[in-house]
Amino acid sequence: MEWREFIQQEVNKDYFLKLIKYINAQGNTKEIYPEPERLFACFNFFKVEETKVVIVGQDPYHTPGFANGLAFAVNQGVVMPKSLVNIFKELKDDLGIARLDTELRDWAAQGVLLLNRVLTVNKGEPNSHKNQGWEEFTNAAIKLVNDKCKNVVFVLWGNNAQELKPLIDESKHLVLCSSHPSPLGYYKSFKGSKPFSKINAYLKQHNKKEIKW
């Protein structure tokens, strides 16, 4: 199943039509990120059944020039956000990989769905589009992966992402939870959680190609 089929189904539902009205109203006076052409960017790389990993973020970066439609990723050349700095620190500690590319498109191309729970935000206003309908959309995406796929790794960093745990059948998928990689959550349980090696070990165990992080 193509992700665009799923998106087409959802955008015609009542909740999504209300969401669009809200976004359009906000857009009359405020700048919204990411740009419309990047809105569903995380779904552009593979089919639903090809999903291997789902990493859940909160909402897009609210700083101009940062958001690119993939959770935690930023456009190349901007100052790296602290959450992404900490993700790369953990990658280095876990697998010895020193990563510089911040766009994360190579992760996405390997079947990693970098999904924010809320897909739009006002400039300078984190969580400004929370509880307007995006959660229903992203819940539906999680349910679809849960139902259509087997042996997917769901990576839930922080309380916001962990709200999705009840939607995932842990008898056929792996769920990895820790605190958020932001400076506030880094030392709680994210540091030393070794998510990247755990993901690859699980994929290998189930005869799936490991991710080149």
PDB file of C-alpha atoms in Angstrom:
ATOM      1  CA  MET A   1       0.000   0.000   0.000  1.00  0.00           C
ATOM      2  CA  GLU A   2       1.298   3.434  -0.924  1.00  0.00           C
ATOM      3  CA  TRP A   3       1.329   6.011   1.860  1.00  0.00           C
ATOM      4  CA  ARG A   4      -0.396   8.465  -0.464  1.00  0.00           C
ATOM      5  CA  GLU A   5      -3.479   6.173  -0.434  1.00  0.00           C
ATOM      6  CA  PHE A   6      -3.589   6.399   3.349  1.00  0.00           C
ATOM      7  CA  ILE A   7      -3.152  10.182   3.247  1.00  0.00           C
ATOM      8  CA  GLN A   8      -5.923  10.539   0.654  1.00  0.00           C
ATOM      9  CA  GLN A   9      -8.303   8.572   2.873  1.00  0.00           C
ATOM     10  CA  GLU A  10      -7.543  10.715   5.907  1.00  0.00           C
ATOM     11  CA  VAL A  11      -7.620  14.175   4.309  1.00  0.00           C
ATOM     12  CA  ASN A  12     -11.271  13.687   3.315  1.00  0.00           C
ATOM     13  CA  LYS A  13     -12.428  12.911   6.850  1.00  0.00           C
ATOM     14  CA  ASP A  14     -14.243  15.476   8.966  1.00  0.00           C
ATOM     15  CA  TYR A  15     -11.487  15.825  11.560  1.00  0.00           C
ATOM     16  CA  PHE A  16      -8.917  16.617   8.866  1.00  0.00           C
ATOM     17  CA  LEU A  17     -11.127  19.195   7.163  1.00  0.00           C
ATOM     18  CA  LYS A  18     -11.449  20.960  10.549  1.00  0.00           C
ATOM     19  CA  LEU A  19      -7.684  20.726  10.987  1.00  0.00           C
ATOM     20  CA  ILE A  20      -7.059  22.355   7.609  1.00  0.00           C
ATOM     21  CA  LYS A  21      -9.433  25.197   8.528  1.00  0.00           C
ATOM     22  CA  TYR A  22      -7.452  25.761  11.715  1.00  0.00           C
ATOM     23  CA  ILE A  23      -4.102  25.737   9.888  1.00  0.00           C
ATOM     24  CA  ASN A  24      -5.398  28.124   7.223  1.00  0.00           C
ATOM     25  CA  ALA A  25      -6.724  30.491   9.896  1.00  0.00           C
ATOM     26  CA  GLN A  26      -3.361  30.445  11.679  1.00  0.00           C
ATOM     27  CA  GLY A  27      -1.625  31.027   8.374  1.00  0.00           C
ATOM     28  CA  ASN A  28      -3.501  34.286   7.852  1.00  0.00           C
ATOM     29  CA  THR A  29      -1.421  35.986  10.545  1.00  0.00           C
ATOM     30  CA  LYS A  30       1.459  33.610  11.285  1.00  0.00           C
ATOM     31  CA  GLU A  31       4.222  31.730   9.520  1.00  0.00           C
ATOM     32  CA  ILE A  32       3.747  27.958   9.567  1.00  0.00           C
ATOM     33  CA  TYR A  33       6.392  25.241   9.308  1.00  0.00           C
ATOM     34  CA  PRO A  34       7.245  23.170   7.418  1.00  0.00           C
ATOM     35  CA  GLU A  35       6.427  24.470   3.948  1.00  0.00           C
ATOM     36  CA  PRO A  36       3.321  22.785   2.422  1.00  0.00           C
ATOM     37  CA  GLU A  37       5.403  20.753  -0.046  1.00  0.00           C
ATOM     38  CA  ARG A  38       7.334  19.195   2.876  1.00  0.00           C
ATOM     39  CA  LEU A  39       4.289  18.485   5.032  1.00  0.00           C
ATOM     40  CA  PHE A  40       4.114  14.751   4.297  1.00  0.00           C
ATOM     41  CA  ALA A  41       7.800  14.326   3.446  1.00  0.00           C
ATOM     42  CA  CYS A  42       8.325  11.430   5.869  1.00  0.00           C
ATOM     43  CA  PHE A  43       5.904   9.301   3.827  1.00  0.00           C
ATOM     44  CA  ASN A  44       7.705   9.782   0.493  1.00  0.00           C
ATOM     45  CA  PHE A  45      10.400   7.129   0.783  1.00  0.00           C
ATOM     46  CA  PHE A  46       8.746   3.699   0.920  1.00  0.00           C
ATOM     47  CA  LYS A  47       5.463   1.788   0.971  1.00  0.00           C
ATOM     48  CA  VAL A  48       3.589   1.054   4.189  1.00  0.00           C
ATOM     49  CA  GLU A  49       4.656  -2.608   4.172  1.00  0.00           C
ATOM     50  CA  GLU A  50       8.314  -1.596   3.799  1.00  0.00           C
ATOM     51  CA  THR A  51       8.346   0.218   7.158  1.00  0.00           C
ATOM     52  CA  LYS A  52      11.106  -1.194   9.378  1.00  0.00           C
ATOM     53  CA  VAL A  53      11.448   1.442  12.101  1.00  0.00           C
ATOM     54  CA  VAL A  54       9.167   4.218  13.370  1.00  0.00           C
ATOM     55  CA  ILE A  55      10.805   7.034  15.355  1.00  0.00           C
ATOM     56  CA  VAL A  56       8.238   9.387  16.862  1.00  0.00           C
ATOM     57  CA  GLY A  57       8.850  13.068  17.510  1.00  0.00           C
ATOM     58  CA  GLN A  58       6.638  15.794  18.985  1.00  0.00           C
ATOM     59  CA  ASP A  59       6.120  18.533  16.399  1.00  0.00           C
ATOM     60  CA  PRO A  60       8.280  20.327  13.793  1.00  0.00           C
ATOM     61  CA  TYR A  61      11.028  22.744  14.764  1.00  0.00           C
ATOM     62  CA  HIS A  62       9.568  26.244  15.095  1.00  0.00           C
ATOM     63  CA  THR A  63      12.771  28.062  14.071  1.00  0.00           C
ATOM     64  CA  PRO A  64      12.895  29.487  10.506  1.00  0.00           C
ATOM     65  CA  GLY A  65      14.718  27.227   8.048  1.00  0.00           C
ATOM     66  CA  PHE A  66      14.855  24.186  10.343  1.00  0.00           C
ATOM     67  CA  ALA A  67      11.848  21.915   9.688  1.00  0.00           C
ATOM     68  CA  ASN A  68      12.083  19.586   6.685  1.00  0.00           C
ATOM     69  CA  GLY A  69       9.138  17.243   7.268  1.00  0.00           C
ATOM     70  CA  LEU A  70      11.119  14.462   8.975  1.00  0.00           C
ATOM     71  CA  ALA A  71      10.970  14.186  12.773  1.00  0.00           C
ATOM     72  CA  PHE A  72      14.179  15.350  14.503  1.00  0.00           C
ATOM     73  CA  ALA A  73      15.811  16.200  11.139  1.00  0.00           C
ATOM     74  CA  VAL A  74      16.814  19.690  10.019  1.00  0.00           C
ATOM     75  CA  ASN A  75      17.908  21.194   6.737  1.00  0.00           C
ATOM     76  CA  GLN A  76      21.641  20.974   6.147  1.00  0.00           C
ATOM     77  CA  GLY A  77      23.613  24.065   7.143  1.00  0.00           C
ATOM     78  CA  VAL A  78      21.489  25.306  10.056  1.00  0.00           C
ATOM     79  CA  VAL A  79      22.608  25.155  13.693  1.00  0.00           C
ATOM     80  CA  MET A  80      21.954  21.623  14.915  1.00  0.00           C
ATOM     81  CA  PRO A  81      19.146  21.515  17.525  1.00  0.00           C
ATOM     82  CA  LYS A  82      20.113  20.096  20.914  1.00  0.00           C
ATOM     83  CA  SER A  83      17.799  17.090  20.569  1.00  0.00           C
ATOM     84  CA  LEU A  84      19.544  16.058  17.363  1.00  0.00           C
ATOM     85  CA  VAL A  85      22.969  16.732  18.917  1.00  0.00           C
ATOM     86  CA  ASN A  86      22.024  14.301  21.686  1.00  0.00           C
ATOM     87  CA  ILE A  87      20.715  11.701  19.233  1.00  0.00           C
ATOM     88  CA  PHE A  88      24.029  11.839  17.375  1.00  0.00           C
ATOM     89  CA  LYS A  89      25.922  11.610  20.695  1.00  0.00           C
ATOM     90  CA  GLU A  90      24.040   8.428  21.537  1.00  0.00           C
ATOM     91  CA  LEU A  91      24.707   7.060  18.046  1.00  0.00           C
ATOM     92  CA  LYS A  92      28.428   7.672  18.554  1.00  0.00           C
ATOM     93  CA  ASP A  93      28.382   6.061  22.003  1.00  0.00           C
ATOM     94  CA  ASP A  94      26.261   3.141  20.802  1.00  0.00           C
ATOM     95  CA  LEU A  95      27.785   2.229  17.428  1.00  0.00           C
ATOM     96  CA  GLY A  96      30.842   4.460  17.131  1.00  0.00           C
ATOM     97  CA  ILE A  97      29.319   6.345  14.199  1.00  0.00           C
ATOM     98  CA  ALA A  98      30.167  10.063  13.986  1.00  0.00           C
ATOM     99  CA  ARG A  99      27.343  11.501  11.927  1.00  0.00           C
ATOM    100  CA  LEU A 100      27.183  14.998  10.426  1.00  0.00           C
ATOM    101  CA  ASP A 101      24.306  14.829   7.914  1.00  0.00           C
ATOM    102  CA  THR A 102      21.298  16.362   9.693  1.00  0.00           C
ATOM    103  CA  GLU A 103      18.642  15.825   6.998  1.00  0.00           C
ATOM    104  CA  LEU A 104      18.231  12.093   7.811  1.00  0.00           C
ATOM    105  CA  ARG A 105      16.960  11.320   4.323  1.00  0.00           C
ATOM    106  CA  ASP A 106      19.275   8.306   4.153  1.00  0.00           C
ATOM    107  CA  TRP A 107      17.580   6.871   7.252  1.00  0.00           C
ATOM    108  CA  ALA A 108      14.167   7.435   5.694  1.00  0.00           C
ATOM    109  CA  ALA A 109      15.269   5.782   2.440  1.00  0.00           C
ATOM    110  CA  GLN A 110      15.986   2.579   4.386  1.00  0.00           C
ATOM    111  CA  GLY A 111      12.473   2.273   5.808  1.00  0.00           C
ATOM    112  CA  VAL A 112      12.718   4.524   8.875  1.00  0.00           C
ATOM    113  CA  LEU A 113       9.512   6.532   9.346  1.00  0.00           C
ATOM    114  CA  LEU A 114      10.492   9.776  11.100  1.00  0.00           C
ATOM    115  CA  LEU A 115       7.022  10.788  12.228  1.00  0.00           C
ATOM    116  CA  ASN A 116       6.066  13.760  14.359  1.00  0.00           C
ATOM    117  CA  ARG A 117       2.812  13.416  16.304  1.00  0.00           C
ATOM    118  CA  VAL A 118       1.852  16.900  15.078  1.00  0.00           C
ATOM    119  CA  LEU A 119       2.953  17.837  11.555  1.00  0.00           C
ATOM    120  CA  THR A 120       2.715  21.646  11.629  1.00  0.00           C
ATOM    121  CA  VAL A 121       3.698  24.479  13.978  1.00  0.00           C
ATOM    122  CA  ASN A 122       3.621  28.283  14.136  1.00  0.00           C
ATOM    123  CA  LYS A 123       6.920  30.140  13.943  1.00  0.00           C
ATOM    124  CA  GLY A 124       8.342  30.527  17.436  1.00  0.00           C
ATOM    125  CA  GLU A 125       5.430  28.693  19.114  1.00  0.00           C
ATOM    126  CA  PRO A 126       6.182  25.059  20.006  1.00  0.00           C
ATOM    127  CA  ASN A 127       3.115  22.823  20.327  1.00  0.00           C
ATOM    128  CA  SER A 128       0.917  25.557  18.817  1.00  0.00           C
ATOM    129  CA  HIS A 129      -0.982  23.038  16.643  1.00  0.00           C
ATOM    130  CA  LYS A 130      -1.410  20.425  19.363  1.00  0.00           C
ATOM    131  CA  ASN A 131      -4.878  18.883  19.871  1.00  0.00           C
ATOM    132  CA  GLN A 132      -6.239  20.236  16.589  1.00  0.00           C
ATOM    133  CA  GLY A 133      -6.509  16.905  14.761  1.00  0.00           C
ATOM    134  CA  TRP A 134      -2.982  15.877  13.841  1.00  0.00           C
ATOM    135  CA  GLU A 135      -2.911  13.315  16.650  1.00  0.00           C
ATOM    136  CA  GLU A 136      -5.849  11.501  15.046  1.00  0.00           C
ATOM    137  CA  PHE A 137      -3.952  11.415  11.752  1.00  0.00           C
ATOM    138  CA  THR A 138      -0.705  10.122  13.255  1.00  0.00           C
ATOM    139  CA  ASN A 139      -2.541   7.608  15.458  1.00  0.00           C
ATOM    140  CA  ALA A 140      -4.088   6.230  12.269  1.00  0.00           C
ATOM    141  CA  ALA A 141      -0.625   5.987  10.671  1.00  0.00           C
ATOM    142  CA  ILE A 142       0.707   4.045  13.676  1.00  0.00           C
ATOM    143  CA  LYS A 143      -2.299   1.712  13.620  1.00  0.00           C
ATOM    144  CA  LEU A 144      -1.778   1.106   9.908  1.00  0.00           C
ATOM    145  CA  VAL A 145       1.865   0.088  10.392  1.00  0.00           C
ATOM    146  CA  ASN A 146       0.870  -2.048  13.371  1.00  0.00           C
ATOM    147  CA  ASP A 147      -1.751  -3.893  11.312  1.00  0.00           C
ATOM    148  CA  LYS A 148      -0.022  -4.156   7.928  1.00  0.00           C
ATOM    149  CA  CYS A 149       3.537  -4.974   9.032  1.00  0.00           C
ATOM    150  CA  LYS A 150       5.427  -7.447  11.183  1.00  0.00           C
ATOM    151  CA  ASN A 151       8.554  -7.003  13.278  1.00  0.00           C
ATOM    152  CA  VAL A 152       8.707  -3.204  13.142  1.00  0.00           C
ATOM    153  CA  VAL A 153      10.678  -1.327  15.811  1.00  0.00           C
ATOM    154  CA  PHE A 154       8.711   1.555  17.321  1.00  0.00           C
ATOM    155  CA  VAL A 155      10.998   4.082  19.046  1.00  0.00           C
ATOM    156  CA  LEU A 156       9.074   6.193  21.547  1.00  0.00           C
ATOM    157  CA  TRP A 157      11.195   8.924  23.109  1.00  0.00           C
ATOM    158  CA  GLY A 158       9.443  10.927  25.817  1.00  0.00           C
ATOM    159  CA  ASN A 159       5.953  10.923  27.322  1.00  0.00           C
ATOM    160  CA  ASN A 160       4.286  12.404  24.252  1.00  0.00           C
ATOM    161  CA  ALA A 161       5.482   9.584  22.001  1.00  0.00           C
ATOM    162  CA  GLN A 162       4.792   6.927  24.627  1.00  0.00           C
ATOM    163  CA  GLU A 163       1.079   7.762  24.503  1.00  0.00           C
ATOM    164  CA  LEU A 164       1.119   5.670  21.309  1.00  0.00           C
ATOM    165  CA  LYS A 165       2.201   2.484  23.078  1.00  0.00           C
ATOM    166  CA  PRO A 166      -1.356   1.101  23.559  1.00  0.00           C
ATOM    167  CA  LEU A 167      -1.824   1.185  19.759  1.00  0.00           C
ATOM    168  CA  ILE A 168       1.074  -1.221  19.154  1.00  0.00           C
ATOM    169  CA  ASP A 169       0.845  -5.008  19.349  1.00  0.00           C
ATOM    170  CA  GLU A 170       4.020  -5.958  21.185  1.00  0.00           C
ATOM    171  CA  SER A 171       3.544  -9.622  20.355  1.00  0.00           C
ATOM    172  CA  LYS A 172       4.611  -8.874  16.774  1.00  0.00           C
ATOM    173  CA  HIS A 173       6.613  -5.645  17.102  1.00  0.00           C
ATOM    174  CA  LEU A 174       9.378  -4.242  19.328  1.00  0.00           C
ATOM    175  CA  VAL A 175       8.751  -1.054  21.307  1.00  0.00           C
ATOM    176  CA  LEU A 176      11.761   0.884  22.642  1.00  0.00           C
ATOM    177  CA  CYS A 177      10.991   3.594  25.202  1.00  0.00           C
ATOM    178  CA  SER A 178      13.208   6.126  26.917  1.00  0.00           C
ATOM    179  CA  SER A 179      13.151   9.775  27.897  1.00  0.00           C
ATOM    180  CA  HIS A 180      13.258  12.426  25.188  1.00  0.00           C
ATOM    181  CA  PRO A 181      16.687  13.379  23.738  1.00  0.00           C
ATOM    182  CA  SER A 182      16.123  17.045  24.602  1.00  0.00           C
ATOM    183  CA  PRO A 183      18.471  18.565  27.219  1.00  0.00           C
ATOM    184  CA  LEU A 184      15.757  18.091  29.868  1.00  0.00           C
ATOM    185  CA  GLY A 185      15.370  14.377  29.133  1.00  0.00           C
ATOM    186  CA  TYR A 186      18.828  13.354  27.948  1.00  0.00           C
ATOM    187  CA  TYR A 187      20.213  12.213  31.316  1.00  0.00           C
ATOM    188  CA  LYS A 188      16.970  10.589  32.563  1.00  0.00           C
ATOM    189  CA  SER A 189      17.027   7.434  30.438  1.00  0.00           C
ATOM    190  CA  PHE A 190      17.950   8.423  26.872  1.00  0.00           C
ATOM    191  CA  LYS A 191      21.711   8.513  27.466  1.00  0.00           C
ATOM    192  CA  GLY A 192      23.030   4.961  27.345  1.00  0.00           C
ATOM    193  CA  SER A 193      19.773   3.487  26.013  1.00  0.00           C
ATOM    194  CA  LYS A 194      21.570   2.186  22.882  1.00  0.00           C
ATOM    195  CA  PRO A 195      18.522   2.308  20.592  1.00  0.00           C
ATOM    196  CA  PHE A 196      20.463   1.976  17.338  1.00  0.00           C
ATOM    197  CA  SER A 197      22.173  -1.310  18.186  1.00  0.00           C
ATOM    198  CA  LYS A 198      18.920  -2.667  19.664  1.00  0.00           C
ATOM    199  CA  ILE A 199      17.051  -1.823  16.466  1.00  0.00           C
ATOM    200  CA  ASN A 200      19.619  -3.543  14.276  1.00  0.00           C
ATOM    201  CA  ALA A 201      19.818  -6.608  16.499  1.00  0.00           C
ATOM    202  CA  TYR A 202      16.026  -7.010  16.285  1.00  0.00           C
ATOM    203  CA  LEU A 203      15.959  -6.498  12.510  1.00  0.00           C
ATOM    204  CA  LYS A 204      18.749  -9.030  12.051  1.00  0.00           C
ATOM    205  CA  GLN A 205      16.959 -11.508  14.306  1.00  0.00           C
ATOM    206  CA  HIS A 206      13.915 -11.264  12.026  1.00  0.00           C
ATOM    207  CA  ASN A 207      15.880 -11.542   8.775  1.00  0.00           C
ATOM    208  CA  LYS A 208      15.565  -7.887   7.852  1.00  0.00           C
ATOM    209  CA  LYS A 209      18.365  -5.719   6.536  1.00  0.00           C
ATOM    210  CA  GLU A 210      19.963  -3.636   9.280  1.00  0.00           C
ATOM    211  CA  ILE A 211      19.875   0.161   9.095  1.00  0.00           C
ATOM    212  CA  LYS A 212      23.059   1.969   8.086  1.00  0.00           C
ATOM    213  CA  TRP A 213      22.918   4.737  10.651  1.00  0.00           C
TER     214      TRP A 213
END
